Amino acid sequence: GVLVLVGPPSLLGGCVATWYLGHALASSSDSSLATYDVDAPSSSLGRLAGAGAMGGVWAIARRTLFPIVDAGGALSAATATLGEPLKIASWRDFYRATGPPVAMRCAVGLGAFAVGGATAAVVTDRTRRTKRESSGRRL
């Protein structure tokens, strides 16, 4: 019962955390997680590129990974023994109730947010560097 209420917000929190993790690791100005400035905004172009990268990761996974765990896939036998969602009391029960399809989608979602954050950081850093270089040439 409680995990049904806690699961979705936990996944959302994980998505936000992996976005910032990807952003922090890819940022050329400061790759240290301890001193990462969350308030330093990404550029609009960076956020758009990050969203595009997330969509790209999801599209690739939809064509390559998801068919493996969906009906008729290599792991589809595991989905035949799914449990009842209302009897979820632990993460193990959650996995048994949802099976590989949902677990795979959660993992890909978290990975997509990390890639999106990293892409946003790279695009933002390059945009800012280009602006600094172009303003320096005018002087």
PDB file of C-alpha atoms in Angstrom, residues 2-139:
ATOM      1  CA  VAL A   2       2.492   2.658   1.082  1.00  0.00           C
ATOM      2  CA  LEU A   3       4.889   1.997  -1.801  1.00  0.00           C
ATOM      3  CA  VAL A   4       2.095   2.694  -4.254  1.00  0.00           C
ATOM      4  CA  LEU A   5       1.962   6.201  -2.770  1.00  0.00           C
ATOM      5  CA  VAL A   6       5.732   6.608  -2.358  1.00  0.00           C
ATOM      6  CA  GLY A   7       6.843   5.039  -5.649  1.00  0.00           C
ATOM      7  CA  PRO A   8       5.815   7.720  -8.171  1.00  0.00           C
ATOM      8  CA  PRO A   9       7.206  10.663  -6.155  1.00  0.00           C
ATOM      9  CA  SER A  10      10.418   8.666  -5.599  1.00  0.00           C
ATOM     10  CA  LEU A  11      10.747   8.141  -9.340  1.00  0.00           C
ATOM     11  CA  LEU A  12      10.130  11.840  -9.965  1.00  0.00           C
ATOM     12  CA  GLY A  13      12.756  12.752  -7.365  1.00  0.00           C
ATOM     13  CA  GLY A  14      15.143  10.287  -8.968  1.00  0.00           C
ATOM     14  CA  CYS A  15      14.575  11.901 -12.356  1.00  0.00           C
ATOM     15  CA  VAL A  16      15.370  15.356 -10.982  1.00  0.00           C
ATOM     16  CA  ALA A  17      18.435  14.017  -9.168  1.00  0.00           C
ATOM     17  CA  THR A  18      19.788  12.230 -12.240  1.00  0.00           C
ATOM     18  CA  TRP A  19      19.234  15.376 -14.369  1.00  0.00           C
ATOM     19  CA  TYR A  20      21.373  17.386 -11.930  1.00  0.00           C
ATOM     20  CA  LEU A  21      23.901  14.554 -11.657  1.00  0.00           C
ATOM     21  CA  GLY A  22      24.284  14.407 -15.425  1.00  0.00           C
ATOM     22  CA  HIS A  23      24.487  18.200 -15.565  1.00  0.00           C
ATOM     23  CA  ALA A  24      27.136  18.324 -12.830  1.00  0.00           C
ATOM     24  CA  LEU A  25      29.274  15.591 -14.339  1.00  0.00           C
ATOM     25  CA  ALA A  26      29.212  17.125 -17.818  1.00  0.00           C
ATOM     26  CA  SER A  27      29.700  20.735 -16.804  1.00  0.00           C
ATOM     27  CA  SER A  28      33.171  21.854 -17.844  1.00  0.00           C
ATOM     28  CA  SER A  29      33.190  24.801 -15.462  1.00  0.00           C
ATOM     29  CA  ASP A  30      32.807  22.673 -12.333  1.00  0.00           C
ATOM     30  CA  SER A  31      32.530  18.897 -12.396  1.00  0.00           C
ATOM     31  CA  SER A  32      32.670  18.506  -8.613  1.00  0.00           C
ATOM     32  CA  LEU A  33      29.350  17.365  -7.187  1.00  0.00           C
ATOM     33  CA  ALA A  34      30.170  18.865  -3.804  1.00  0.00           C
ATOM     34  CA  THR A  35      30.410  22.398  -5.181  1.00  0.00           C
ATOM     35  CA  TYR A  36      27.884  22.118  -8.008  1.00  0.00           C
ATOM     36  CA  ASP A  37      25.765  25.267  -8.219  1.00  0.00           C
ATOM     37  CA  VAL A  38      22.185  24.143  -8.724  1.00  0.00           C
ATOM     38  CA  ASP A  39      21.089  27.752  -9.088  1.00  0.00           C
ATOM     39  CA  ALA A  40      23.258  28.309 -12.169  1.00  0.00           C
ATOM     40  CA  PRO A  41      20.609  27.999 -14.852  1.00  0.00           C
ATOM     41  CA  SER A  42      20.980  26.178 -18.117  1.00  0.00           C
ATOM     42  CA  SER A  43      20.364  28.181 -21.234  1.00  0.00           C
ATOM     43  CA  SER A  44      17.049  27.738 -23.015  1.00  0.00           C
ATOM     44  CA  LEU A  45      18.915  26.099 -25.873  1.00  0.00           C
ATOM     45  CA  GLY A  46      20.597  23.768 -23.354  1.00  0.00           C
ATOM     46  CA  ARG A  47      17.279  22.750 -21.819  1.00  0.00           C
ATOM     47  CA  LEU A  48      15.781  22.196 -25.263  1.00  0.00           C
ATOM     48  CA  ALA A  49      18.773  20.063 -26.295  1.00  0.00           C
ATOM     49  CA  GLY A  50      18.483  18.123 -23.018  1.00  0.00           C
ATOM     50  CA  ALA A  51      14.805  17.437 -23.648  1.00  0.00           C
ATOM     51  CA  GLY A  52      15.650  16.320 -27.181  1.00  0.00           C
ATOM     52  CA  ALA A  53      18.348  13.990 -25.864  1.00  0.00           C
ATOM     53  CA  MET A  54      15.874  12.514 -23.389  1.00  0.00           C
ATOM     54  CA  GLY A  55      13.423  11.895 -26.220  1.00  0.00           C
ATOM     55  CA  GLY A  56      16.191  10.301 -28.264  1.00  0.00           C
ATOM     56  CA  VAL A  57      17.175   7.940 -25.462  1.00  0.00           C
ATOM     57  CA  TRP A  58      13.532   6.961 -24.950  1.00  0.00           C
ATOM     58  CA  ALA A  59      12.990   6.399 -28.694  1.00  0.00           C
ATOM     59  CA  ILE A  60      16.081   4.188 -28.944  1.00  0.00           C
ATOM     60  CA  ALA A  61      15.023   2.198 -25.880  1.00  0.00           C
ATOM     61  CA  ARG A  62      11.499   1.846 -27.257  1.00  0.00           C
ATOM     62  CA  ARG A  63      12.851   0.206 -30.394  1.00  0.00           C
ATOM     63  CA  THR A  64      15.629  -1.882 -28.819  1.00  0.00           C
ATOM     64  CA  LEU A  65      15.102  -2.595 -25.103  1.00  0.00           C
ATOM     65  CA  PHE A  66      11.366  -2.484 -24.469  1.00  0.00           C
ATOM     66  CA  PRO A  67      10.483  -5.235 -26.997  1.00  0.00           C
ATOM     67  CA  ILE A  68      12.731  -7.604 -25.027  1.00  0.00           C
ATOM     68  CA  VAL A  69      10.545  -7.361 -21.912  1.00  0.00           C
ATOM     69  CA  ASP A  70       7.161  -6.815 -23.543  1.00  0.00           C
ATOM     70  CA  ALA A  71       4.820  -9.620 -24.598  1.00  0.00           C
ATOM     71  CA  GLY A  72       6.538 -11.914 -27.064  1.00  0.00           C
ATOM     72  CA  GLY A  73      10.014 -10.697 -26.124  1.00  0.00           C
ATOM     73  CA  ALA A  74      12.938 -12.678 -24.754  1.00  0.00           C
ATOM     74  CA  LEU A  75      11.922 -11.967 -21.142  1.00  0.00           C
ATOM     75  CA  SER A  76       8.168 -12.145 -21.685  1.00  0.00           C
ATOM     76  CA  ALA A  77       7.930 -15.383 -19.659  1.00  0.00           C
ATOM     77  CA  ALA A  78       8.780 -13.352 -16.556  1.00  0.00           C
ATOM     78  CA  THR A  79       5.778 -11.086 -17.146  1.00  0.00           C
ATOM     79  CA  ALA A  80       3.381 -14.045 -17.004  1.00  0.00           C
ATOM     80  CA  THR A  81       3.952 -14.388 -13.248  1.00  0.00           C
ATOM     81  CA  LEU A  82       3.214 -10.805 -12.193  1.00  0.00           C
ATOM     82  CA  GLY A  83       1.704 -10.256  -8.749  1.00  0.00           C
ATOM     83  CA  GLU A  84      -1.212  -8.161  -7.561  1.00  0.00           C
ATOM     84  CA  PRO A  85      -0.472  -4.411  -7.295  1.00  0.00           C
ATOM     85  CA  LEU A  86      -2.470  -3.900  -4.094  1.00  0.00           C
ATOM     86  CA  LYS A  87      -0.299  -6.378  -2.169  1.00  0.00           C
ATOM     87  CA  ILE A  88       2.919  -4.383  -2.603  1.00  0.00           C
ATOM     88  CA  ALA A  89       4.797  -4.048   0.696  1.00  0.00           C
ATOM     89  CA  SER A  90       8.425  -3.848  -0.449  1.00  0.00           C
ATOM     90  CA  TRP A  91      10.497  -2.988  -3.509  1.00  0.00           C
ATOM     91  CA  ARG A  92      10.806  -6.719  -4.163  1.00  0.00           C
ATOM     92  CA  ASP A  93       7.014  -6.990  -4.220  1.00  0.00           C
ATOM     93  CA  PHE A  94       6.920  -3.968  -6.533  1.00  0.00           C
ATOM     94  CA  TYR A  95       9.237  -5.708  -8.967  1.00  0.00           C
ATOM     95  CA  ARG A  96       7.185  -8.895  -8.786  1.00  0.00           C
ATOM     96  CA  ALA A  97       3.962  -6.952  -9.370  1.00  0.00           C
ATOM     97  CA  THR A  98       5.219  -4.859 -12.244  1.00  0.00           C
ATOM     98  CA  GLY A  99       7.857  -7.108 -13.681  1.00  0.00           C
ATOM     99  CA  PRO A 100      10.653  -6.315 -16.077  1.00  0.00           C
ATOM    100  CA  PRO A 101       8.606  -3.999 -18.356  1.00  0.00           C
ATOM    101  CA  VAL A 102       8.080  -1.318 -15.714  1.00  0.00           C
ATOM    102  CA  ALA A 103      11.510  -1.786 -14.142  1.00  0.00           C
ATOM    103  CA  MET A 104      13.125  -1.357 -17.571  1.00  0.00           C
ATOM    104  CA  ARG A 105      11.085   1.773 -18.272  1.00  0.00           C
ATOM    105  CA  CYS A 106      11.999   3.272 -14.876  1.00  0.00           C
ATOM    106  CA  ALA A 107      15.695   2.602 -15.460  1.00  0.00           C
ATOM    107  CA  VAL A 108      15.585   4.048 -18.982  1.00  0.00           C
ATOM    108  CA  GLY A 109      13.687   7.076 -17.686  1.00  0.00           C
ATOM    109  CA  LEU A 110      16.328   7.760 -15.048  1.00  0.00           C
ATOM    110  CA  GLY A 111      19.093   7.283 -17.599  1.00  0.00           C
ATOM    111  CA  ALA A 112      17.337   9.596 -20.051  1.00  0.00           C
ATOM    112  CA  PHE A 113      17.208  12.342 -17.434  1.00  0.00           C
ATOM    113  CA  ALA A 114      20.943  11.927 -16.750  1.00  0.00           C
ATOM    114  CA  VAL A 115      21.696  12.174 -20.477  1.00  0.00           C
ATOM    115  CA  GLY A 116      19.356  15.153 -20.762  1.00  0.00           C
ATOM    116  CA  GLY A 117      21.083  16.970 -17.901  1.00  0.00           C
ATOM    117  CA  ALA A 118      24.507  16.253 -19.347  1.00  0.00           C
ATOM    118  CA  THR A 119      23.418  17.477 -22.776  1.00  0.00           C
ATOM    119  CA  ALA A 120      21.957  20.646 -21.277  1.00  0.00           C
ATOM    120  CA  ALA A 121      25.252  21.314 -19.475  1.00  0.00           C
ATOM    121  CA  VAL A 122      27.381  20.776 -22.574  1.00  0.00           C
ATOM    122  CA  VAL A 123      25.184  22.958 -24.787  1.00  0.00           C
ATOM    123  CA  THR A 124      24.959  25.684 -22.129  1.00  0.00           C
ATOM    124  CA  ASP A 125      28.725  25.666 -21.549  1.00  0.00           C
ATOM    125  CA  ARG A 126      29.447  25.875 -25.268  1.00  0.00           C
ATOM    126  CA  THR A 127      26.888  28.655 -25.744  1.00  0.00           C
ATOM    127  CA  ARG A 128      28.368  30.694 -22.894  1.00  0.00           C
ATOM    128  CA  ARG A 129      31.939  30.060 -24.071  1.00  0.00           C
ATOM    129  CA  THR A 130      31.030  31.169 -27.592  1.00  0.00           C
ATOM    130  CA  LYS A 131      29.397  34.353 -26.245  1.00  0.00           C
ATOM    131  CA  ARG A 132      32.480  35.137 -24.121  1.00  0.00           C
ATOM    132  CA  GLU A 133      34.824  34.543 -27.040  1.00  0.00           C
ATOM    133  CA  SER A 134      32.752  36.653 -29.432  1.00  0.00           C
ATOM    134  CA  SER A 135      32.486  39.514 -26.934  1.00  0.00           C
ATOM    135  CA  GLY A 136      36.249  39.360 -26.346  1.00  0.00           C
ATOM    136  CA  ARG A 137      37.002  39.674 -30.050  1.00  0.00           C
ATOM    137  CA  ARG A 138      35.034  42.912 -30.324  1.00  0.00           C
ATOM    138  CA  LEU A 139      37.285  44.671 -27.835  1.00  0.00           C
TER     139      LEU A 139
END
